[in-house]
CSV table of C-alpha atoms in Angstrom, one decimal:
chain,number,residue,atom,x,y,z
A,1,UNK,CA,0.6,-5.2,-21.9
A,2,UNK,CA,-2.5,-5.3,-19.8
A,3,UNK,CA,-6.1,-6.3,-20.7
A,4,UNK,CA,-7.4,-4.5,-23.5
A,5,UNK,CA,-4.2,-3.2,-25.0
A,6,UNK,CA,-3.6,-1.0,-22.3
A,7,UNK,CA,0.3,-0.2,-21.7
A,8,UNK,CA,1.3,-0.7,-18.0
A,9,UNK,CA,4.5,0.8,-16.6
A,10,UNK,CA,5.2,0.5,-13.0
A,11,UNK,CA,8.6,2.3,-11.9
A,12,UNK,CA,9.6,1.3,-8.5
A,13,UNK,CA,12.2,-0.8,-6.5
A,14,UNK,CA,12.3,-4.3,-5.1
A,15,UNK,CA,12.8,-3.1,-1.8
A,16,UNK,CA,9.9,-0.9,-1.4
A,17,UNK,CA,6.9,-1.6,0.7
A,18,UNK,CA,5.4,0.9,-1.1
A,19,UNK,CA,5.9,-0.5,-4.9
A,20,UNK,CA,4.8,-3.9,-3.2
A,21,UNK,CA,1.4,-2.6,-2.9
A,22,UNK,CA,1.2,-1.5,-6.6
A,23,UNK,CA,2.7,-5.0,-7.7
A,24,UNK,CA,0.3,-6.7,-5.4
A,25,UNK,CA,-2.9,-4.8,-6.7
A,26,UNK,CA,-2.0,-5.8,-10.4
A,27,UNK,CA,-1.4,-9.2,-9.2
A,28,UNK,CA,-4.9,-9.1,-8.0
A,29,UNK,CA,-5.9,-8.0,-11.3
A,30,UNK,CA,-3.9,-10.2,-13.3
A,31,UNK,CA,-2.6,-7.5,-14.9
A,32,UNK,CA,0.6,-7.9,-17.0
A,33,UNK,CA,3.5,-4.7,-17.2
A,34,UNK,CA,6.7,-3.7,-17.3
A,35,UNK,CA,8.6,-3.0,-14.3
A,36,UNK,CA,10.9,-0.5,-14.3
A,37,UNK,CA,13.6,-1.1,-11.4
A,38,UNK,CA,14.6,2.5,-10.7
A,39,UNK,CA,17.7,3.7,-8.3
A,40,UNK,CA,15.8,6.0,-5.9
A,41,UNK,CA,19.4,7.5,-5.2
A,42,UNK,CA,20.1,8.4,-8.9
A,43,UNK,CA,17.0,9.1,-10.1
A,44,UNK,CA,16.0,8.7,-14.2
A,45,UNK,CA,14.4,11.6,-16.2
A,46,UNK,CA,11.4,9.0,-16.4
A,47,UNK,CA,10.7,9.4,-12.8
A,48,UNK,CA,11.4,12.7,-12.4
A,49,UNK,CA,9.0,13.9,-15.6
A,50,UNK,CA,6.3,11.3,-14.1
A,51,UNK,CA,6.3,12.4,-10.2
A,52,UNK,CA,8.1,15.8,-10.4
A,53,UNK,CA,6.5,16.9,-7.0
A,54,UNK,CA,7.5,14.3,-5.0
A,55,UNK,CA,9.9,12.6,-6.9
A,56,UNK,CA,9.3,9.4,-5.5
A,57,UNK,CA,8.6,5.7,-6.0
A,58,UNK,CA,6.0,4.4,-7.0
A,59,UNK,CA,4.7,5.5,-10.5
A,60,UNK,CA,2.3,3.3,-12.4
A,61,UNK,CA,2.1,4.9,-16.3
A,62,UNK,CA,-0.8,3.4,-17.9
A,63,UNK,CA,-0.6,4.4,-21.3
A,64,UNK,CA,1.1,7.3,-21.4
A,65,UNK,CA,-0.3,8.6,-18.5
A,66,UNK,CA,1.6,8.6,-14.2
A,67,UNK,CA,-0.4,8.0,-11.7
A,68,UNK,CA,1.7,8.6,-8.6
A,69,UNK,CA,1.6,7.2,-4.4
A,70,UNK,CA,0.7,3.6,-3.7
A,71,UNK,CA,-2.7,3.6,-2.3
A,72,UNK,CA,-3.7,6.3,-5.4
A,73,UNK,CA,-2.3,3.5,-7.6
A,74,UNK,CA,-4.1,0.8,-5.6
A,75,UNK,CA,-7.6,2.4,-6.0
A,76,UNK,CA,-6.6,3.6,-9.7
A,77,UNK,CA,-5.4,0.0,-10.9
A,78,UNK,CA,-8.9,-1.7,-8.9
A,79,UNK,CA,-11.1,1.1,-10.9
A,80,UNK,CA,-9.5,1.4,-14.3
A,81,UNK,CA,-9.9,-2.4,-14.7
A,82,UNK,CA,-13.0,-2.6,-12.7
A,83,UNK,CA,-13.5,-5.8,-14.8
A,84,UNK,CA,-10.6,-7.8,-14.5
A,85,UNK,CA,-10.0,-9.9,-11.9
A,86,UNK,CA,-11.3,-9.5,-8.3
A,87,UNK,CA,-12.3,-5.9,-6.8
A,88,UNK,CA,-9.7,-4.3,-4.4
A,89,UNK,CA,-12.3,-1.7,-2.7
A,90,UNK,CA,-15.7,-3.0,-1.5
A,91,UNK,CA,-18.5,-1.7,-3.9
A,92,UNK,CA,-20.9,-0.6,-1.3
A,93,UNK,CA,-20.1,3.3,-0.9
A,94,UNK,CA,-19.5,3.3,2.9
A,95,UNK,CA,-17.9,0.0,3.2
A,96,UNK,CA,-15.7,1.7,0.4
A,97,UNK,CA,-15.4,4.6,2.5
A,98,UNK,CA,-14.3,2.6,5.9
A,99,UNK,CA,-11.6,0.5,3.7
A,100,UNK,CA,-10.1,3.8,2.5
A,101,UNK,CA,-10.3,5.2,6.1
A,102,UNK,CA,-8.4,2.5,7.4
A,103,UNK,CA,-5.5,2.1,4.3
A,104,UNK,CA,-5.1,5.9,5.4
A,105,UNK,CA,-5.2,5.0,9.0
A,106,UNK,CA,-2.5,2.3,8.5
A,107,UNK,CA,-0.4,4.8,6.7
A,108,UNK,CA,-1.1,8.1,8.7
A,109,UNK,CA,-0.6,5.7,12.4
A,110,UNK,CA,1.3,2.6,11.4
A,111,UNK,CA,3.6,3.4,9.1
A,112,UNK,CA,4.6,6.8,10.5
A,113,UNK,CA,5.1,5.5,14.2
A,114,UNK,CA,7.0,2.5,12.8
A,115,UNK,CA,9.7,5.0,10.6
A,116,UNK,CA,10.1,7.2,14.0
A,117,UNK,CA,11.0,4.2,16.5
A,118,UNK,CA,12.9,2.2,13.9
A,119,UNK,CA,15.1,5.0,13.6
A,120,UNK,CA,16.0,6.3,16.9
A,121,UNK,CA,16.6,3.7,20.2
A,122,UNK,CA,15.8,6.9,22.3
A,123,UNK,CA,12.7,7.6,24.4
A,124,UNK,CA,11.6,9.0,21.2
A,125,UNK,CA,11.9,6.0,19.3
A,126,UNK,CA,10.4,3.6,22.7
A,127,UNK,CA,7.4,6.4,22.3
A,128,UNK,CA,6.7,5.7,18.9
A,129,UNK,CA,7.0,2.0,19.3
A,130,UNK,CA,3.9,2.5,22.1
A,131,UNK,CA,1.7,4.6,19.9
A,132,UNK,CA,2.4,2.0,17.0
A,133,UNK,CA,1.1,-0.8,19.4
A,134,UNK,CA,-1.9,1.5,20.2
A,135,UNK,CA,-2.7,1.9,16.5
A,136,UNK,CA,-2.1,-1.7,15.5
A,137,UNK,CA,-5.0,-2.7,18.8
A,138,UNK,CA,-7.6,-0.1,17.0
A,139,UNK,CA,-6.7,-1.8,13.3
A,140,UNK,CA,-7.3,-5.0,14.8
A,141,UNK,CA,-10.9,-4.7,16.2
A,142,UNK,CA,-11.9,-2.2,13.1
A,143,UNK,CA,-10.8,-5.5,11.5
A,144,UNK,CA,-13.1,-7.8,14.1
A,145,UNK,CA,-15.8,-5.6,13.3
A,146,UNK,CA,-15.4,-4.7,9.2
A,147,UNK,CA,-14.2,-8.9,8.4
A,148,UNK,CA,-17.7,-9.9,9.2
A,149,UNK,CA,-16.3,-13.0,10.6
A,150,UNK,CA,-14.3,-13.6,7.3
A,151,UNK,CA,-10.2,-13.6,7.0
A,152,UNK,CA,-9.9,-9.9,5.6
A,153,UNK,CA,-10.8,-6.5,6.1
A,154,UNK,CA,-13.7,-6.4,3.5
A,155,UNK,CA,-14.5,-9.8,3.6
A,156,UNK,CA,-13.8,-12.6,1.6
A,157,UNK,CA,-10.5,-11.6,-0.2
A,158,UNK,CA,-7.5,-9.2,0.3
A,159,UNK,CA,-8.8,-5.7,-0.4
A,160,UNK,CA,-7.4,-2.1,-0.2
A,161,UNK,CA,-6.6,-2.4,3.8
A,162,UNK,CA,-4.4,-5.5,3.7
A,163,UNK,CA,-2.3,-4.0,0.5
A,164,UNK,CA,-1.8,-0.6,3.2
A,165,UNK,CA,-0.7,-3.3,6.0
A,166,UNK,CA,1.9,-5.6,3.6
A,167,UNK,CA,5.3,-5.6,4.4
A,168,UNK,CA,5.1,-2.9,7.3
A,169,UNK,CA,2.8,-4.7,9.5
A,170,UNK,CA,5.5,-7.8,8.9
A,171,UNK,CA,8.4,-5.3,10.0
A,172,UNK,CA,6.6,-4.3,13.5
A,173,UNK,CA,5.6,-7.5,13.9
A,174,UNK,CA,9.3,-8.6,13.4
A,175,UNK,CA,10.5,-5.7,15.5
A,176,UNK,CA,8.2,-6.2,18.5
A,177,UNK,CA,9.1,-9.8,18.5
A,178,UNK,CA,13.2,-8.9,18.6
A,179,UNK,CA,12.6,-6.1,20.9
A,180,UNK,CA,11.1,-8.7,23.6
């Protein structure tokens, strides 16, 4: 049970880049919950009656209530405990604004180019590994610009763009490593 009495439920899967965000943002928090490890290829009634649009992984239910989509949950979790433990998302509106343009970025660029040339060892899949370097160059000088000189993307601690890059920024860096 998190602060306050509030009831945190976070359905997901150990393998999941995606649930690893959500578990790092209530790390951040020092939030307490119960995970539920879910099999995404036989899914439970719990996951289907929480995300029955997508039907995906993962779902944070805090009290009661789903909240579906990592970086929804990311912000939710850092503004529903607003309080607790270190922020996620800078304060200042536009700094806020840039963070949440680049987690998007990361997903929209990164992570899509890194699903297409992970899958296919085709031109395709060489293409996609190209725009995915291109990407990764324009994340690292928003982050030159944004860190202020600091170690992260807002500053002095790991906000809502590094929880974006976890786990699939260590996968392309792995992959561009092997692939040389």
């Amino acid at each position: 049970m998190a602060e306050g009495g509030d009831e945190l439920k976070l359905l997901g899967s150990w393998s999941s880049p995606f649930v690893t965000r959500a578990k790092l943002a209530l790390a951040i928090k020092g939030l307490s919950y119960e995970n539920v490890d879910e099999d995404v290829h036989n899914k439970s009634d719990l996951l289907l009656g929480s995300n029955p649009v997508h039907k995906k992984i993962p779902v944070l239910i805090h009290n009661g209530v789903p909240v579906c989509e990592s970086m929804i949950i990311v912000q939710y979790i850092d503004e529903a405990f607003a309080g607790t433990g270190p922020p996620i998302l800078p304060a200042d509106p536009h700094e806020r604004a840039v963070a949440r343009f680049w987690a998007a970025y990361v997903d929209d660029k990164l992570v899509s180019q890194w699903t297409n040339s992970s899958r296919s060892k085709s031109k395709a899949g060489a293409e996609a590994m190209t725009e995915m370097l291109v990407a990764v160059e324009a994340l690292e000088g928003a982050l030159r610009e944004c860190s202020k000189g600091k170690g992260f993307f807002g500053g002095d601690g790991v906000g809502v763009v590094e929880l974006a890059k976890i786990r699939h920024g260590q996968a392309a860096a792995a992959s561009t490593s092997n692939n040389k």
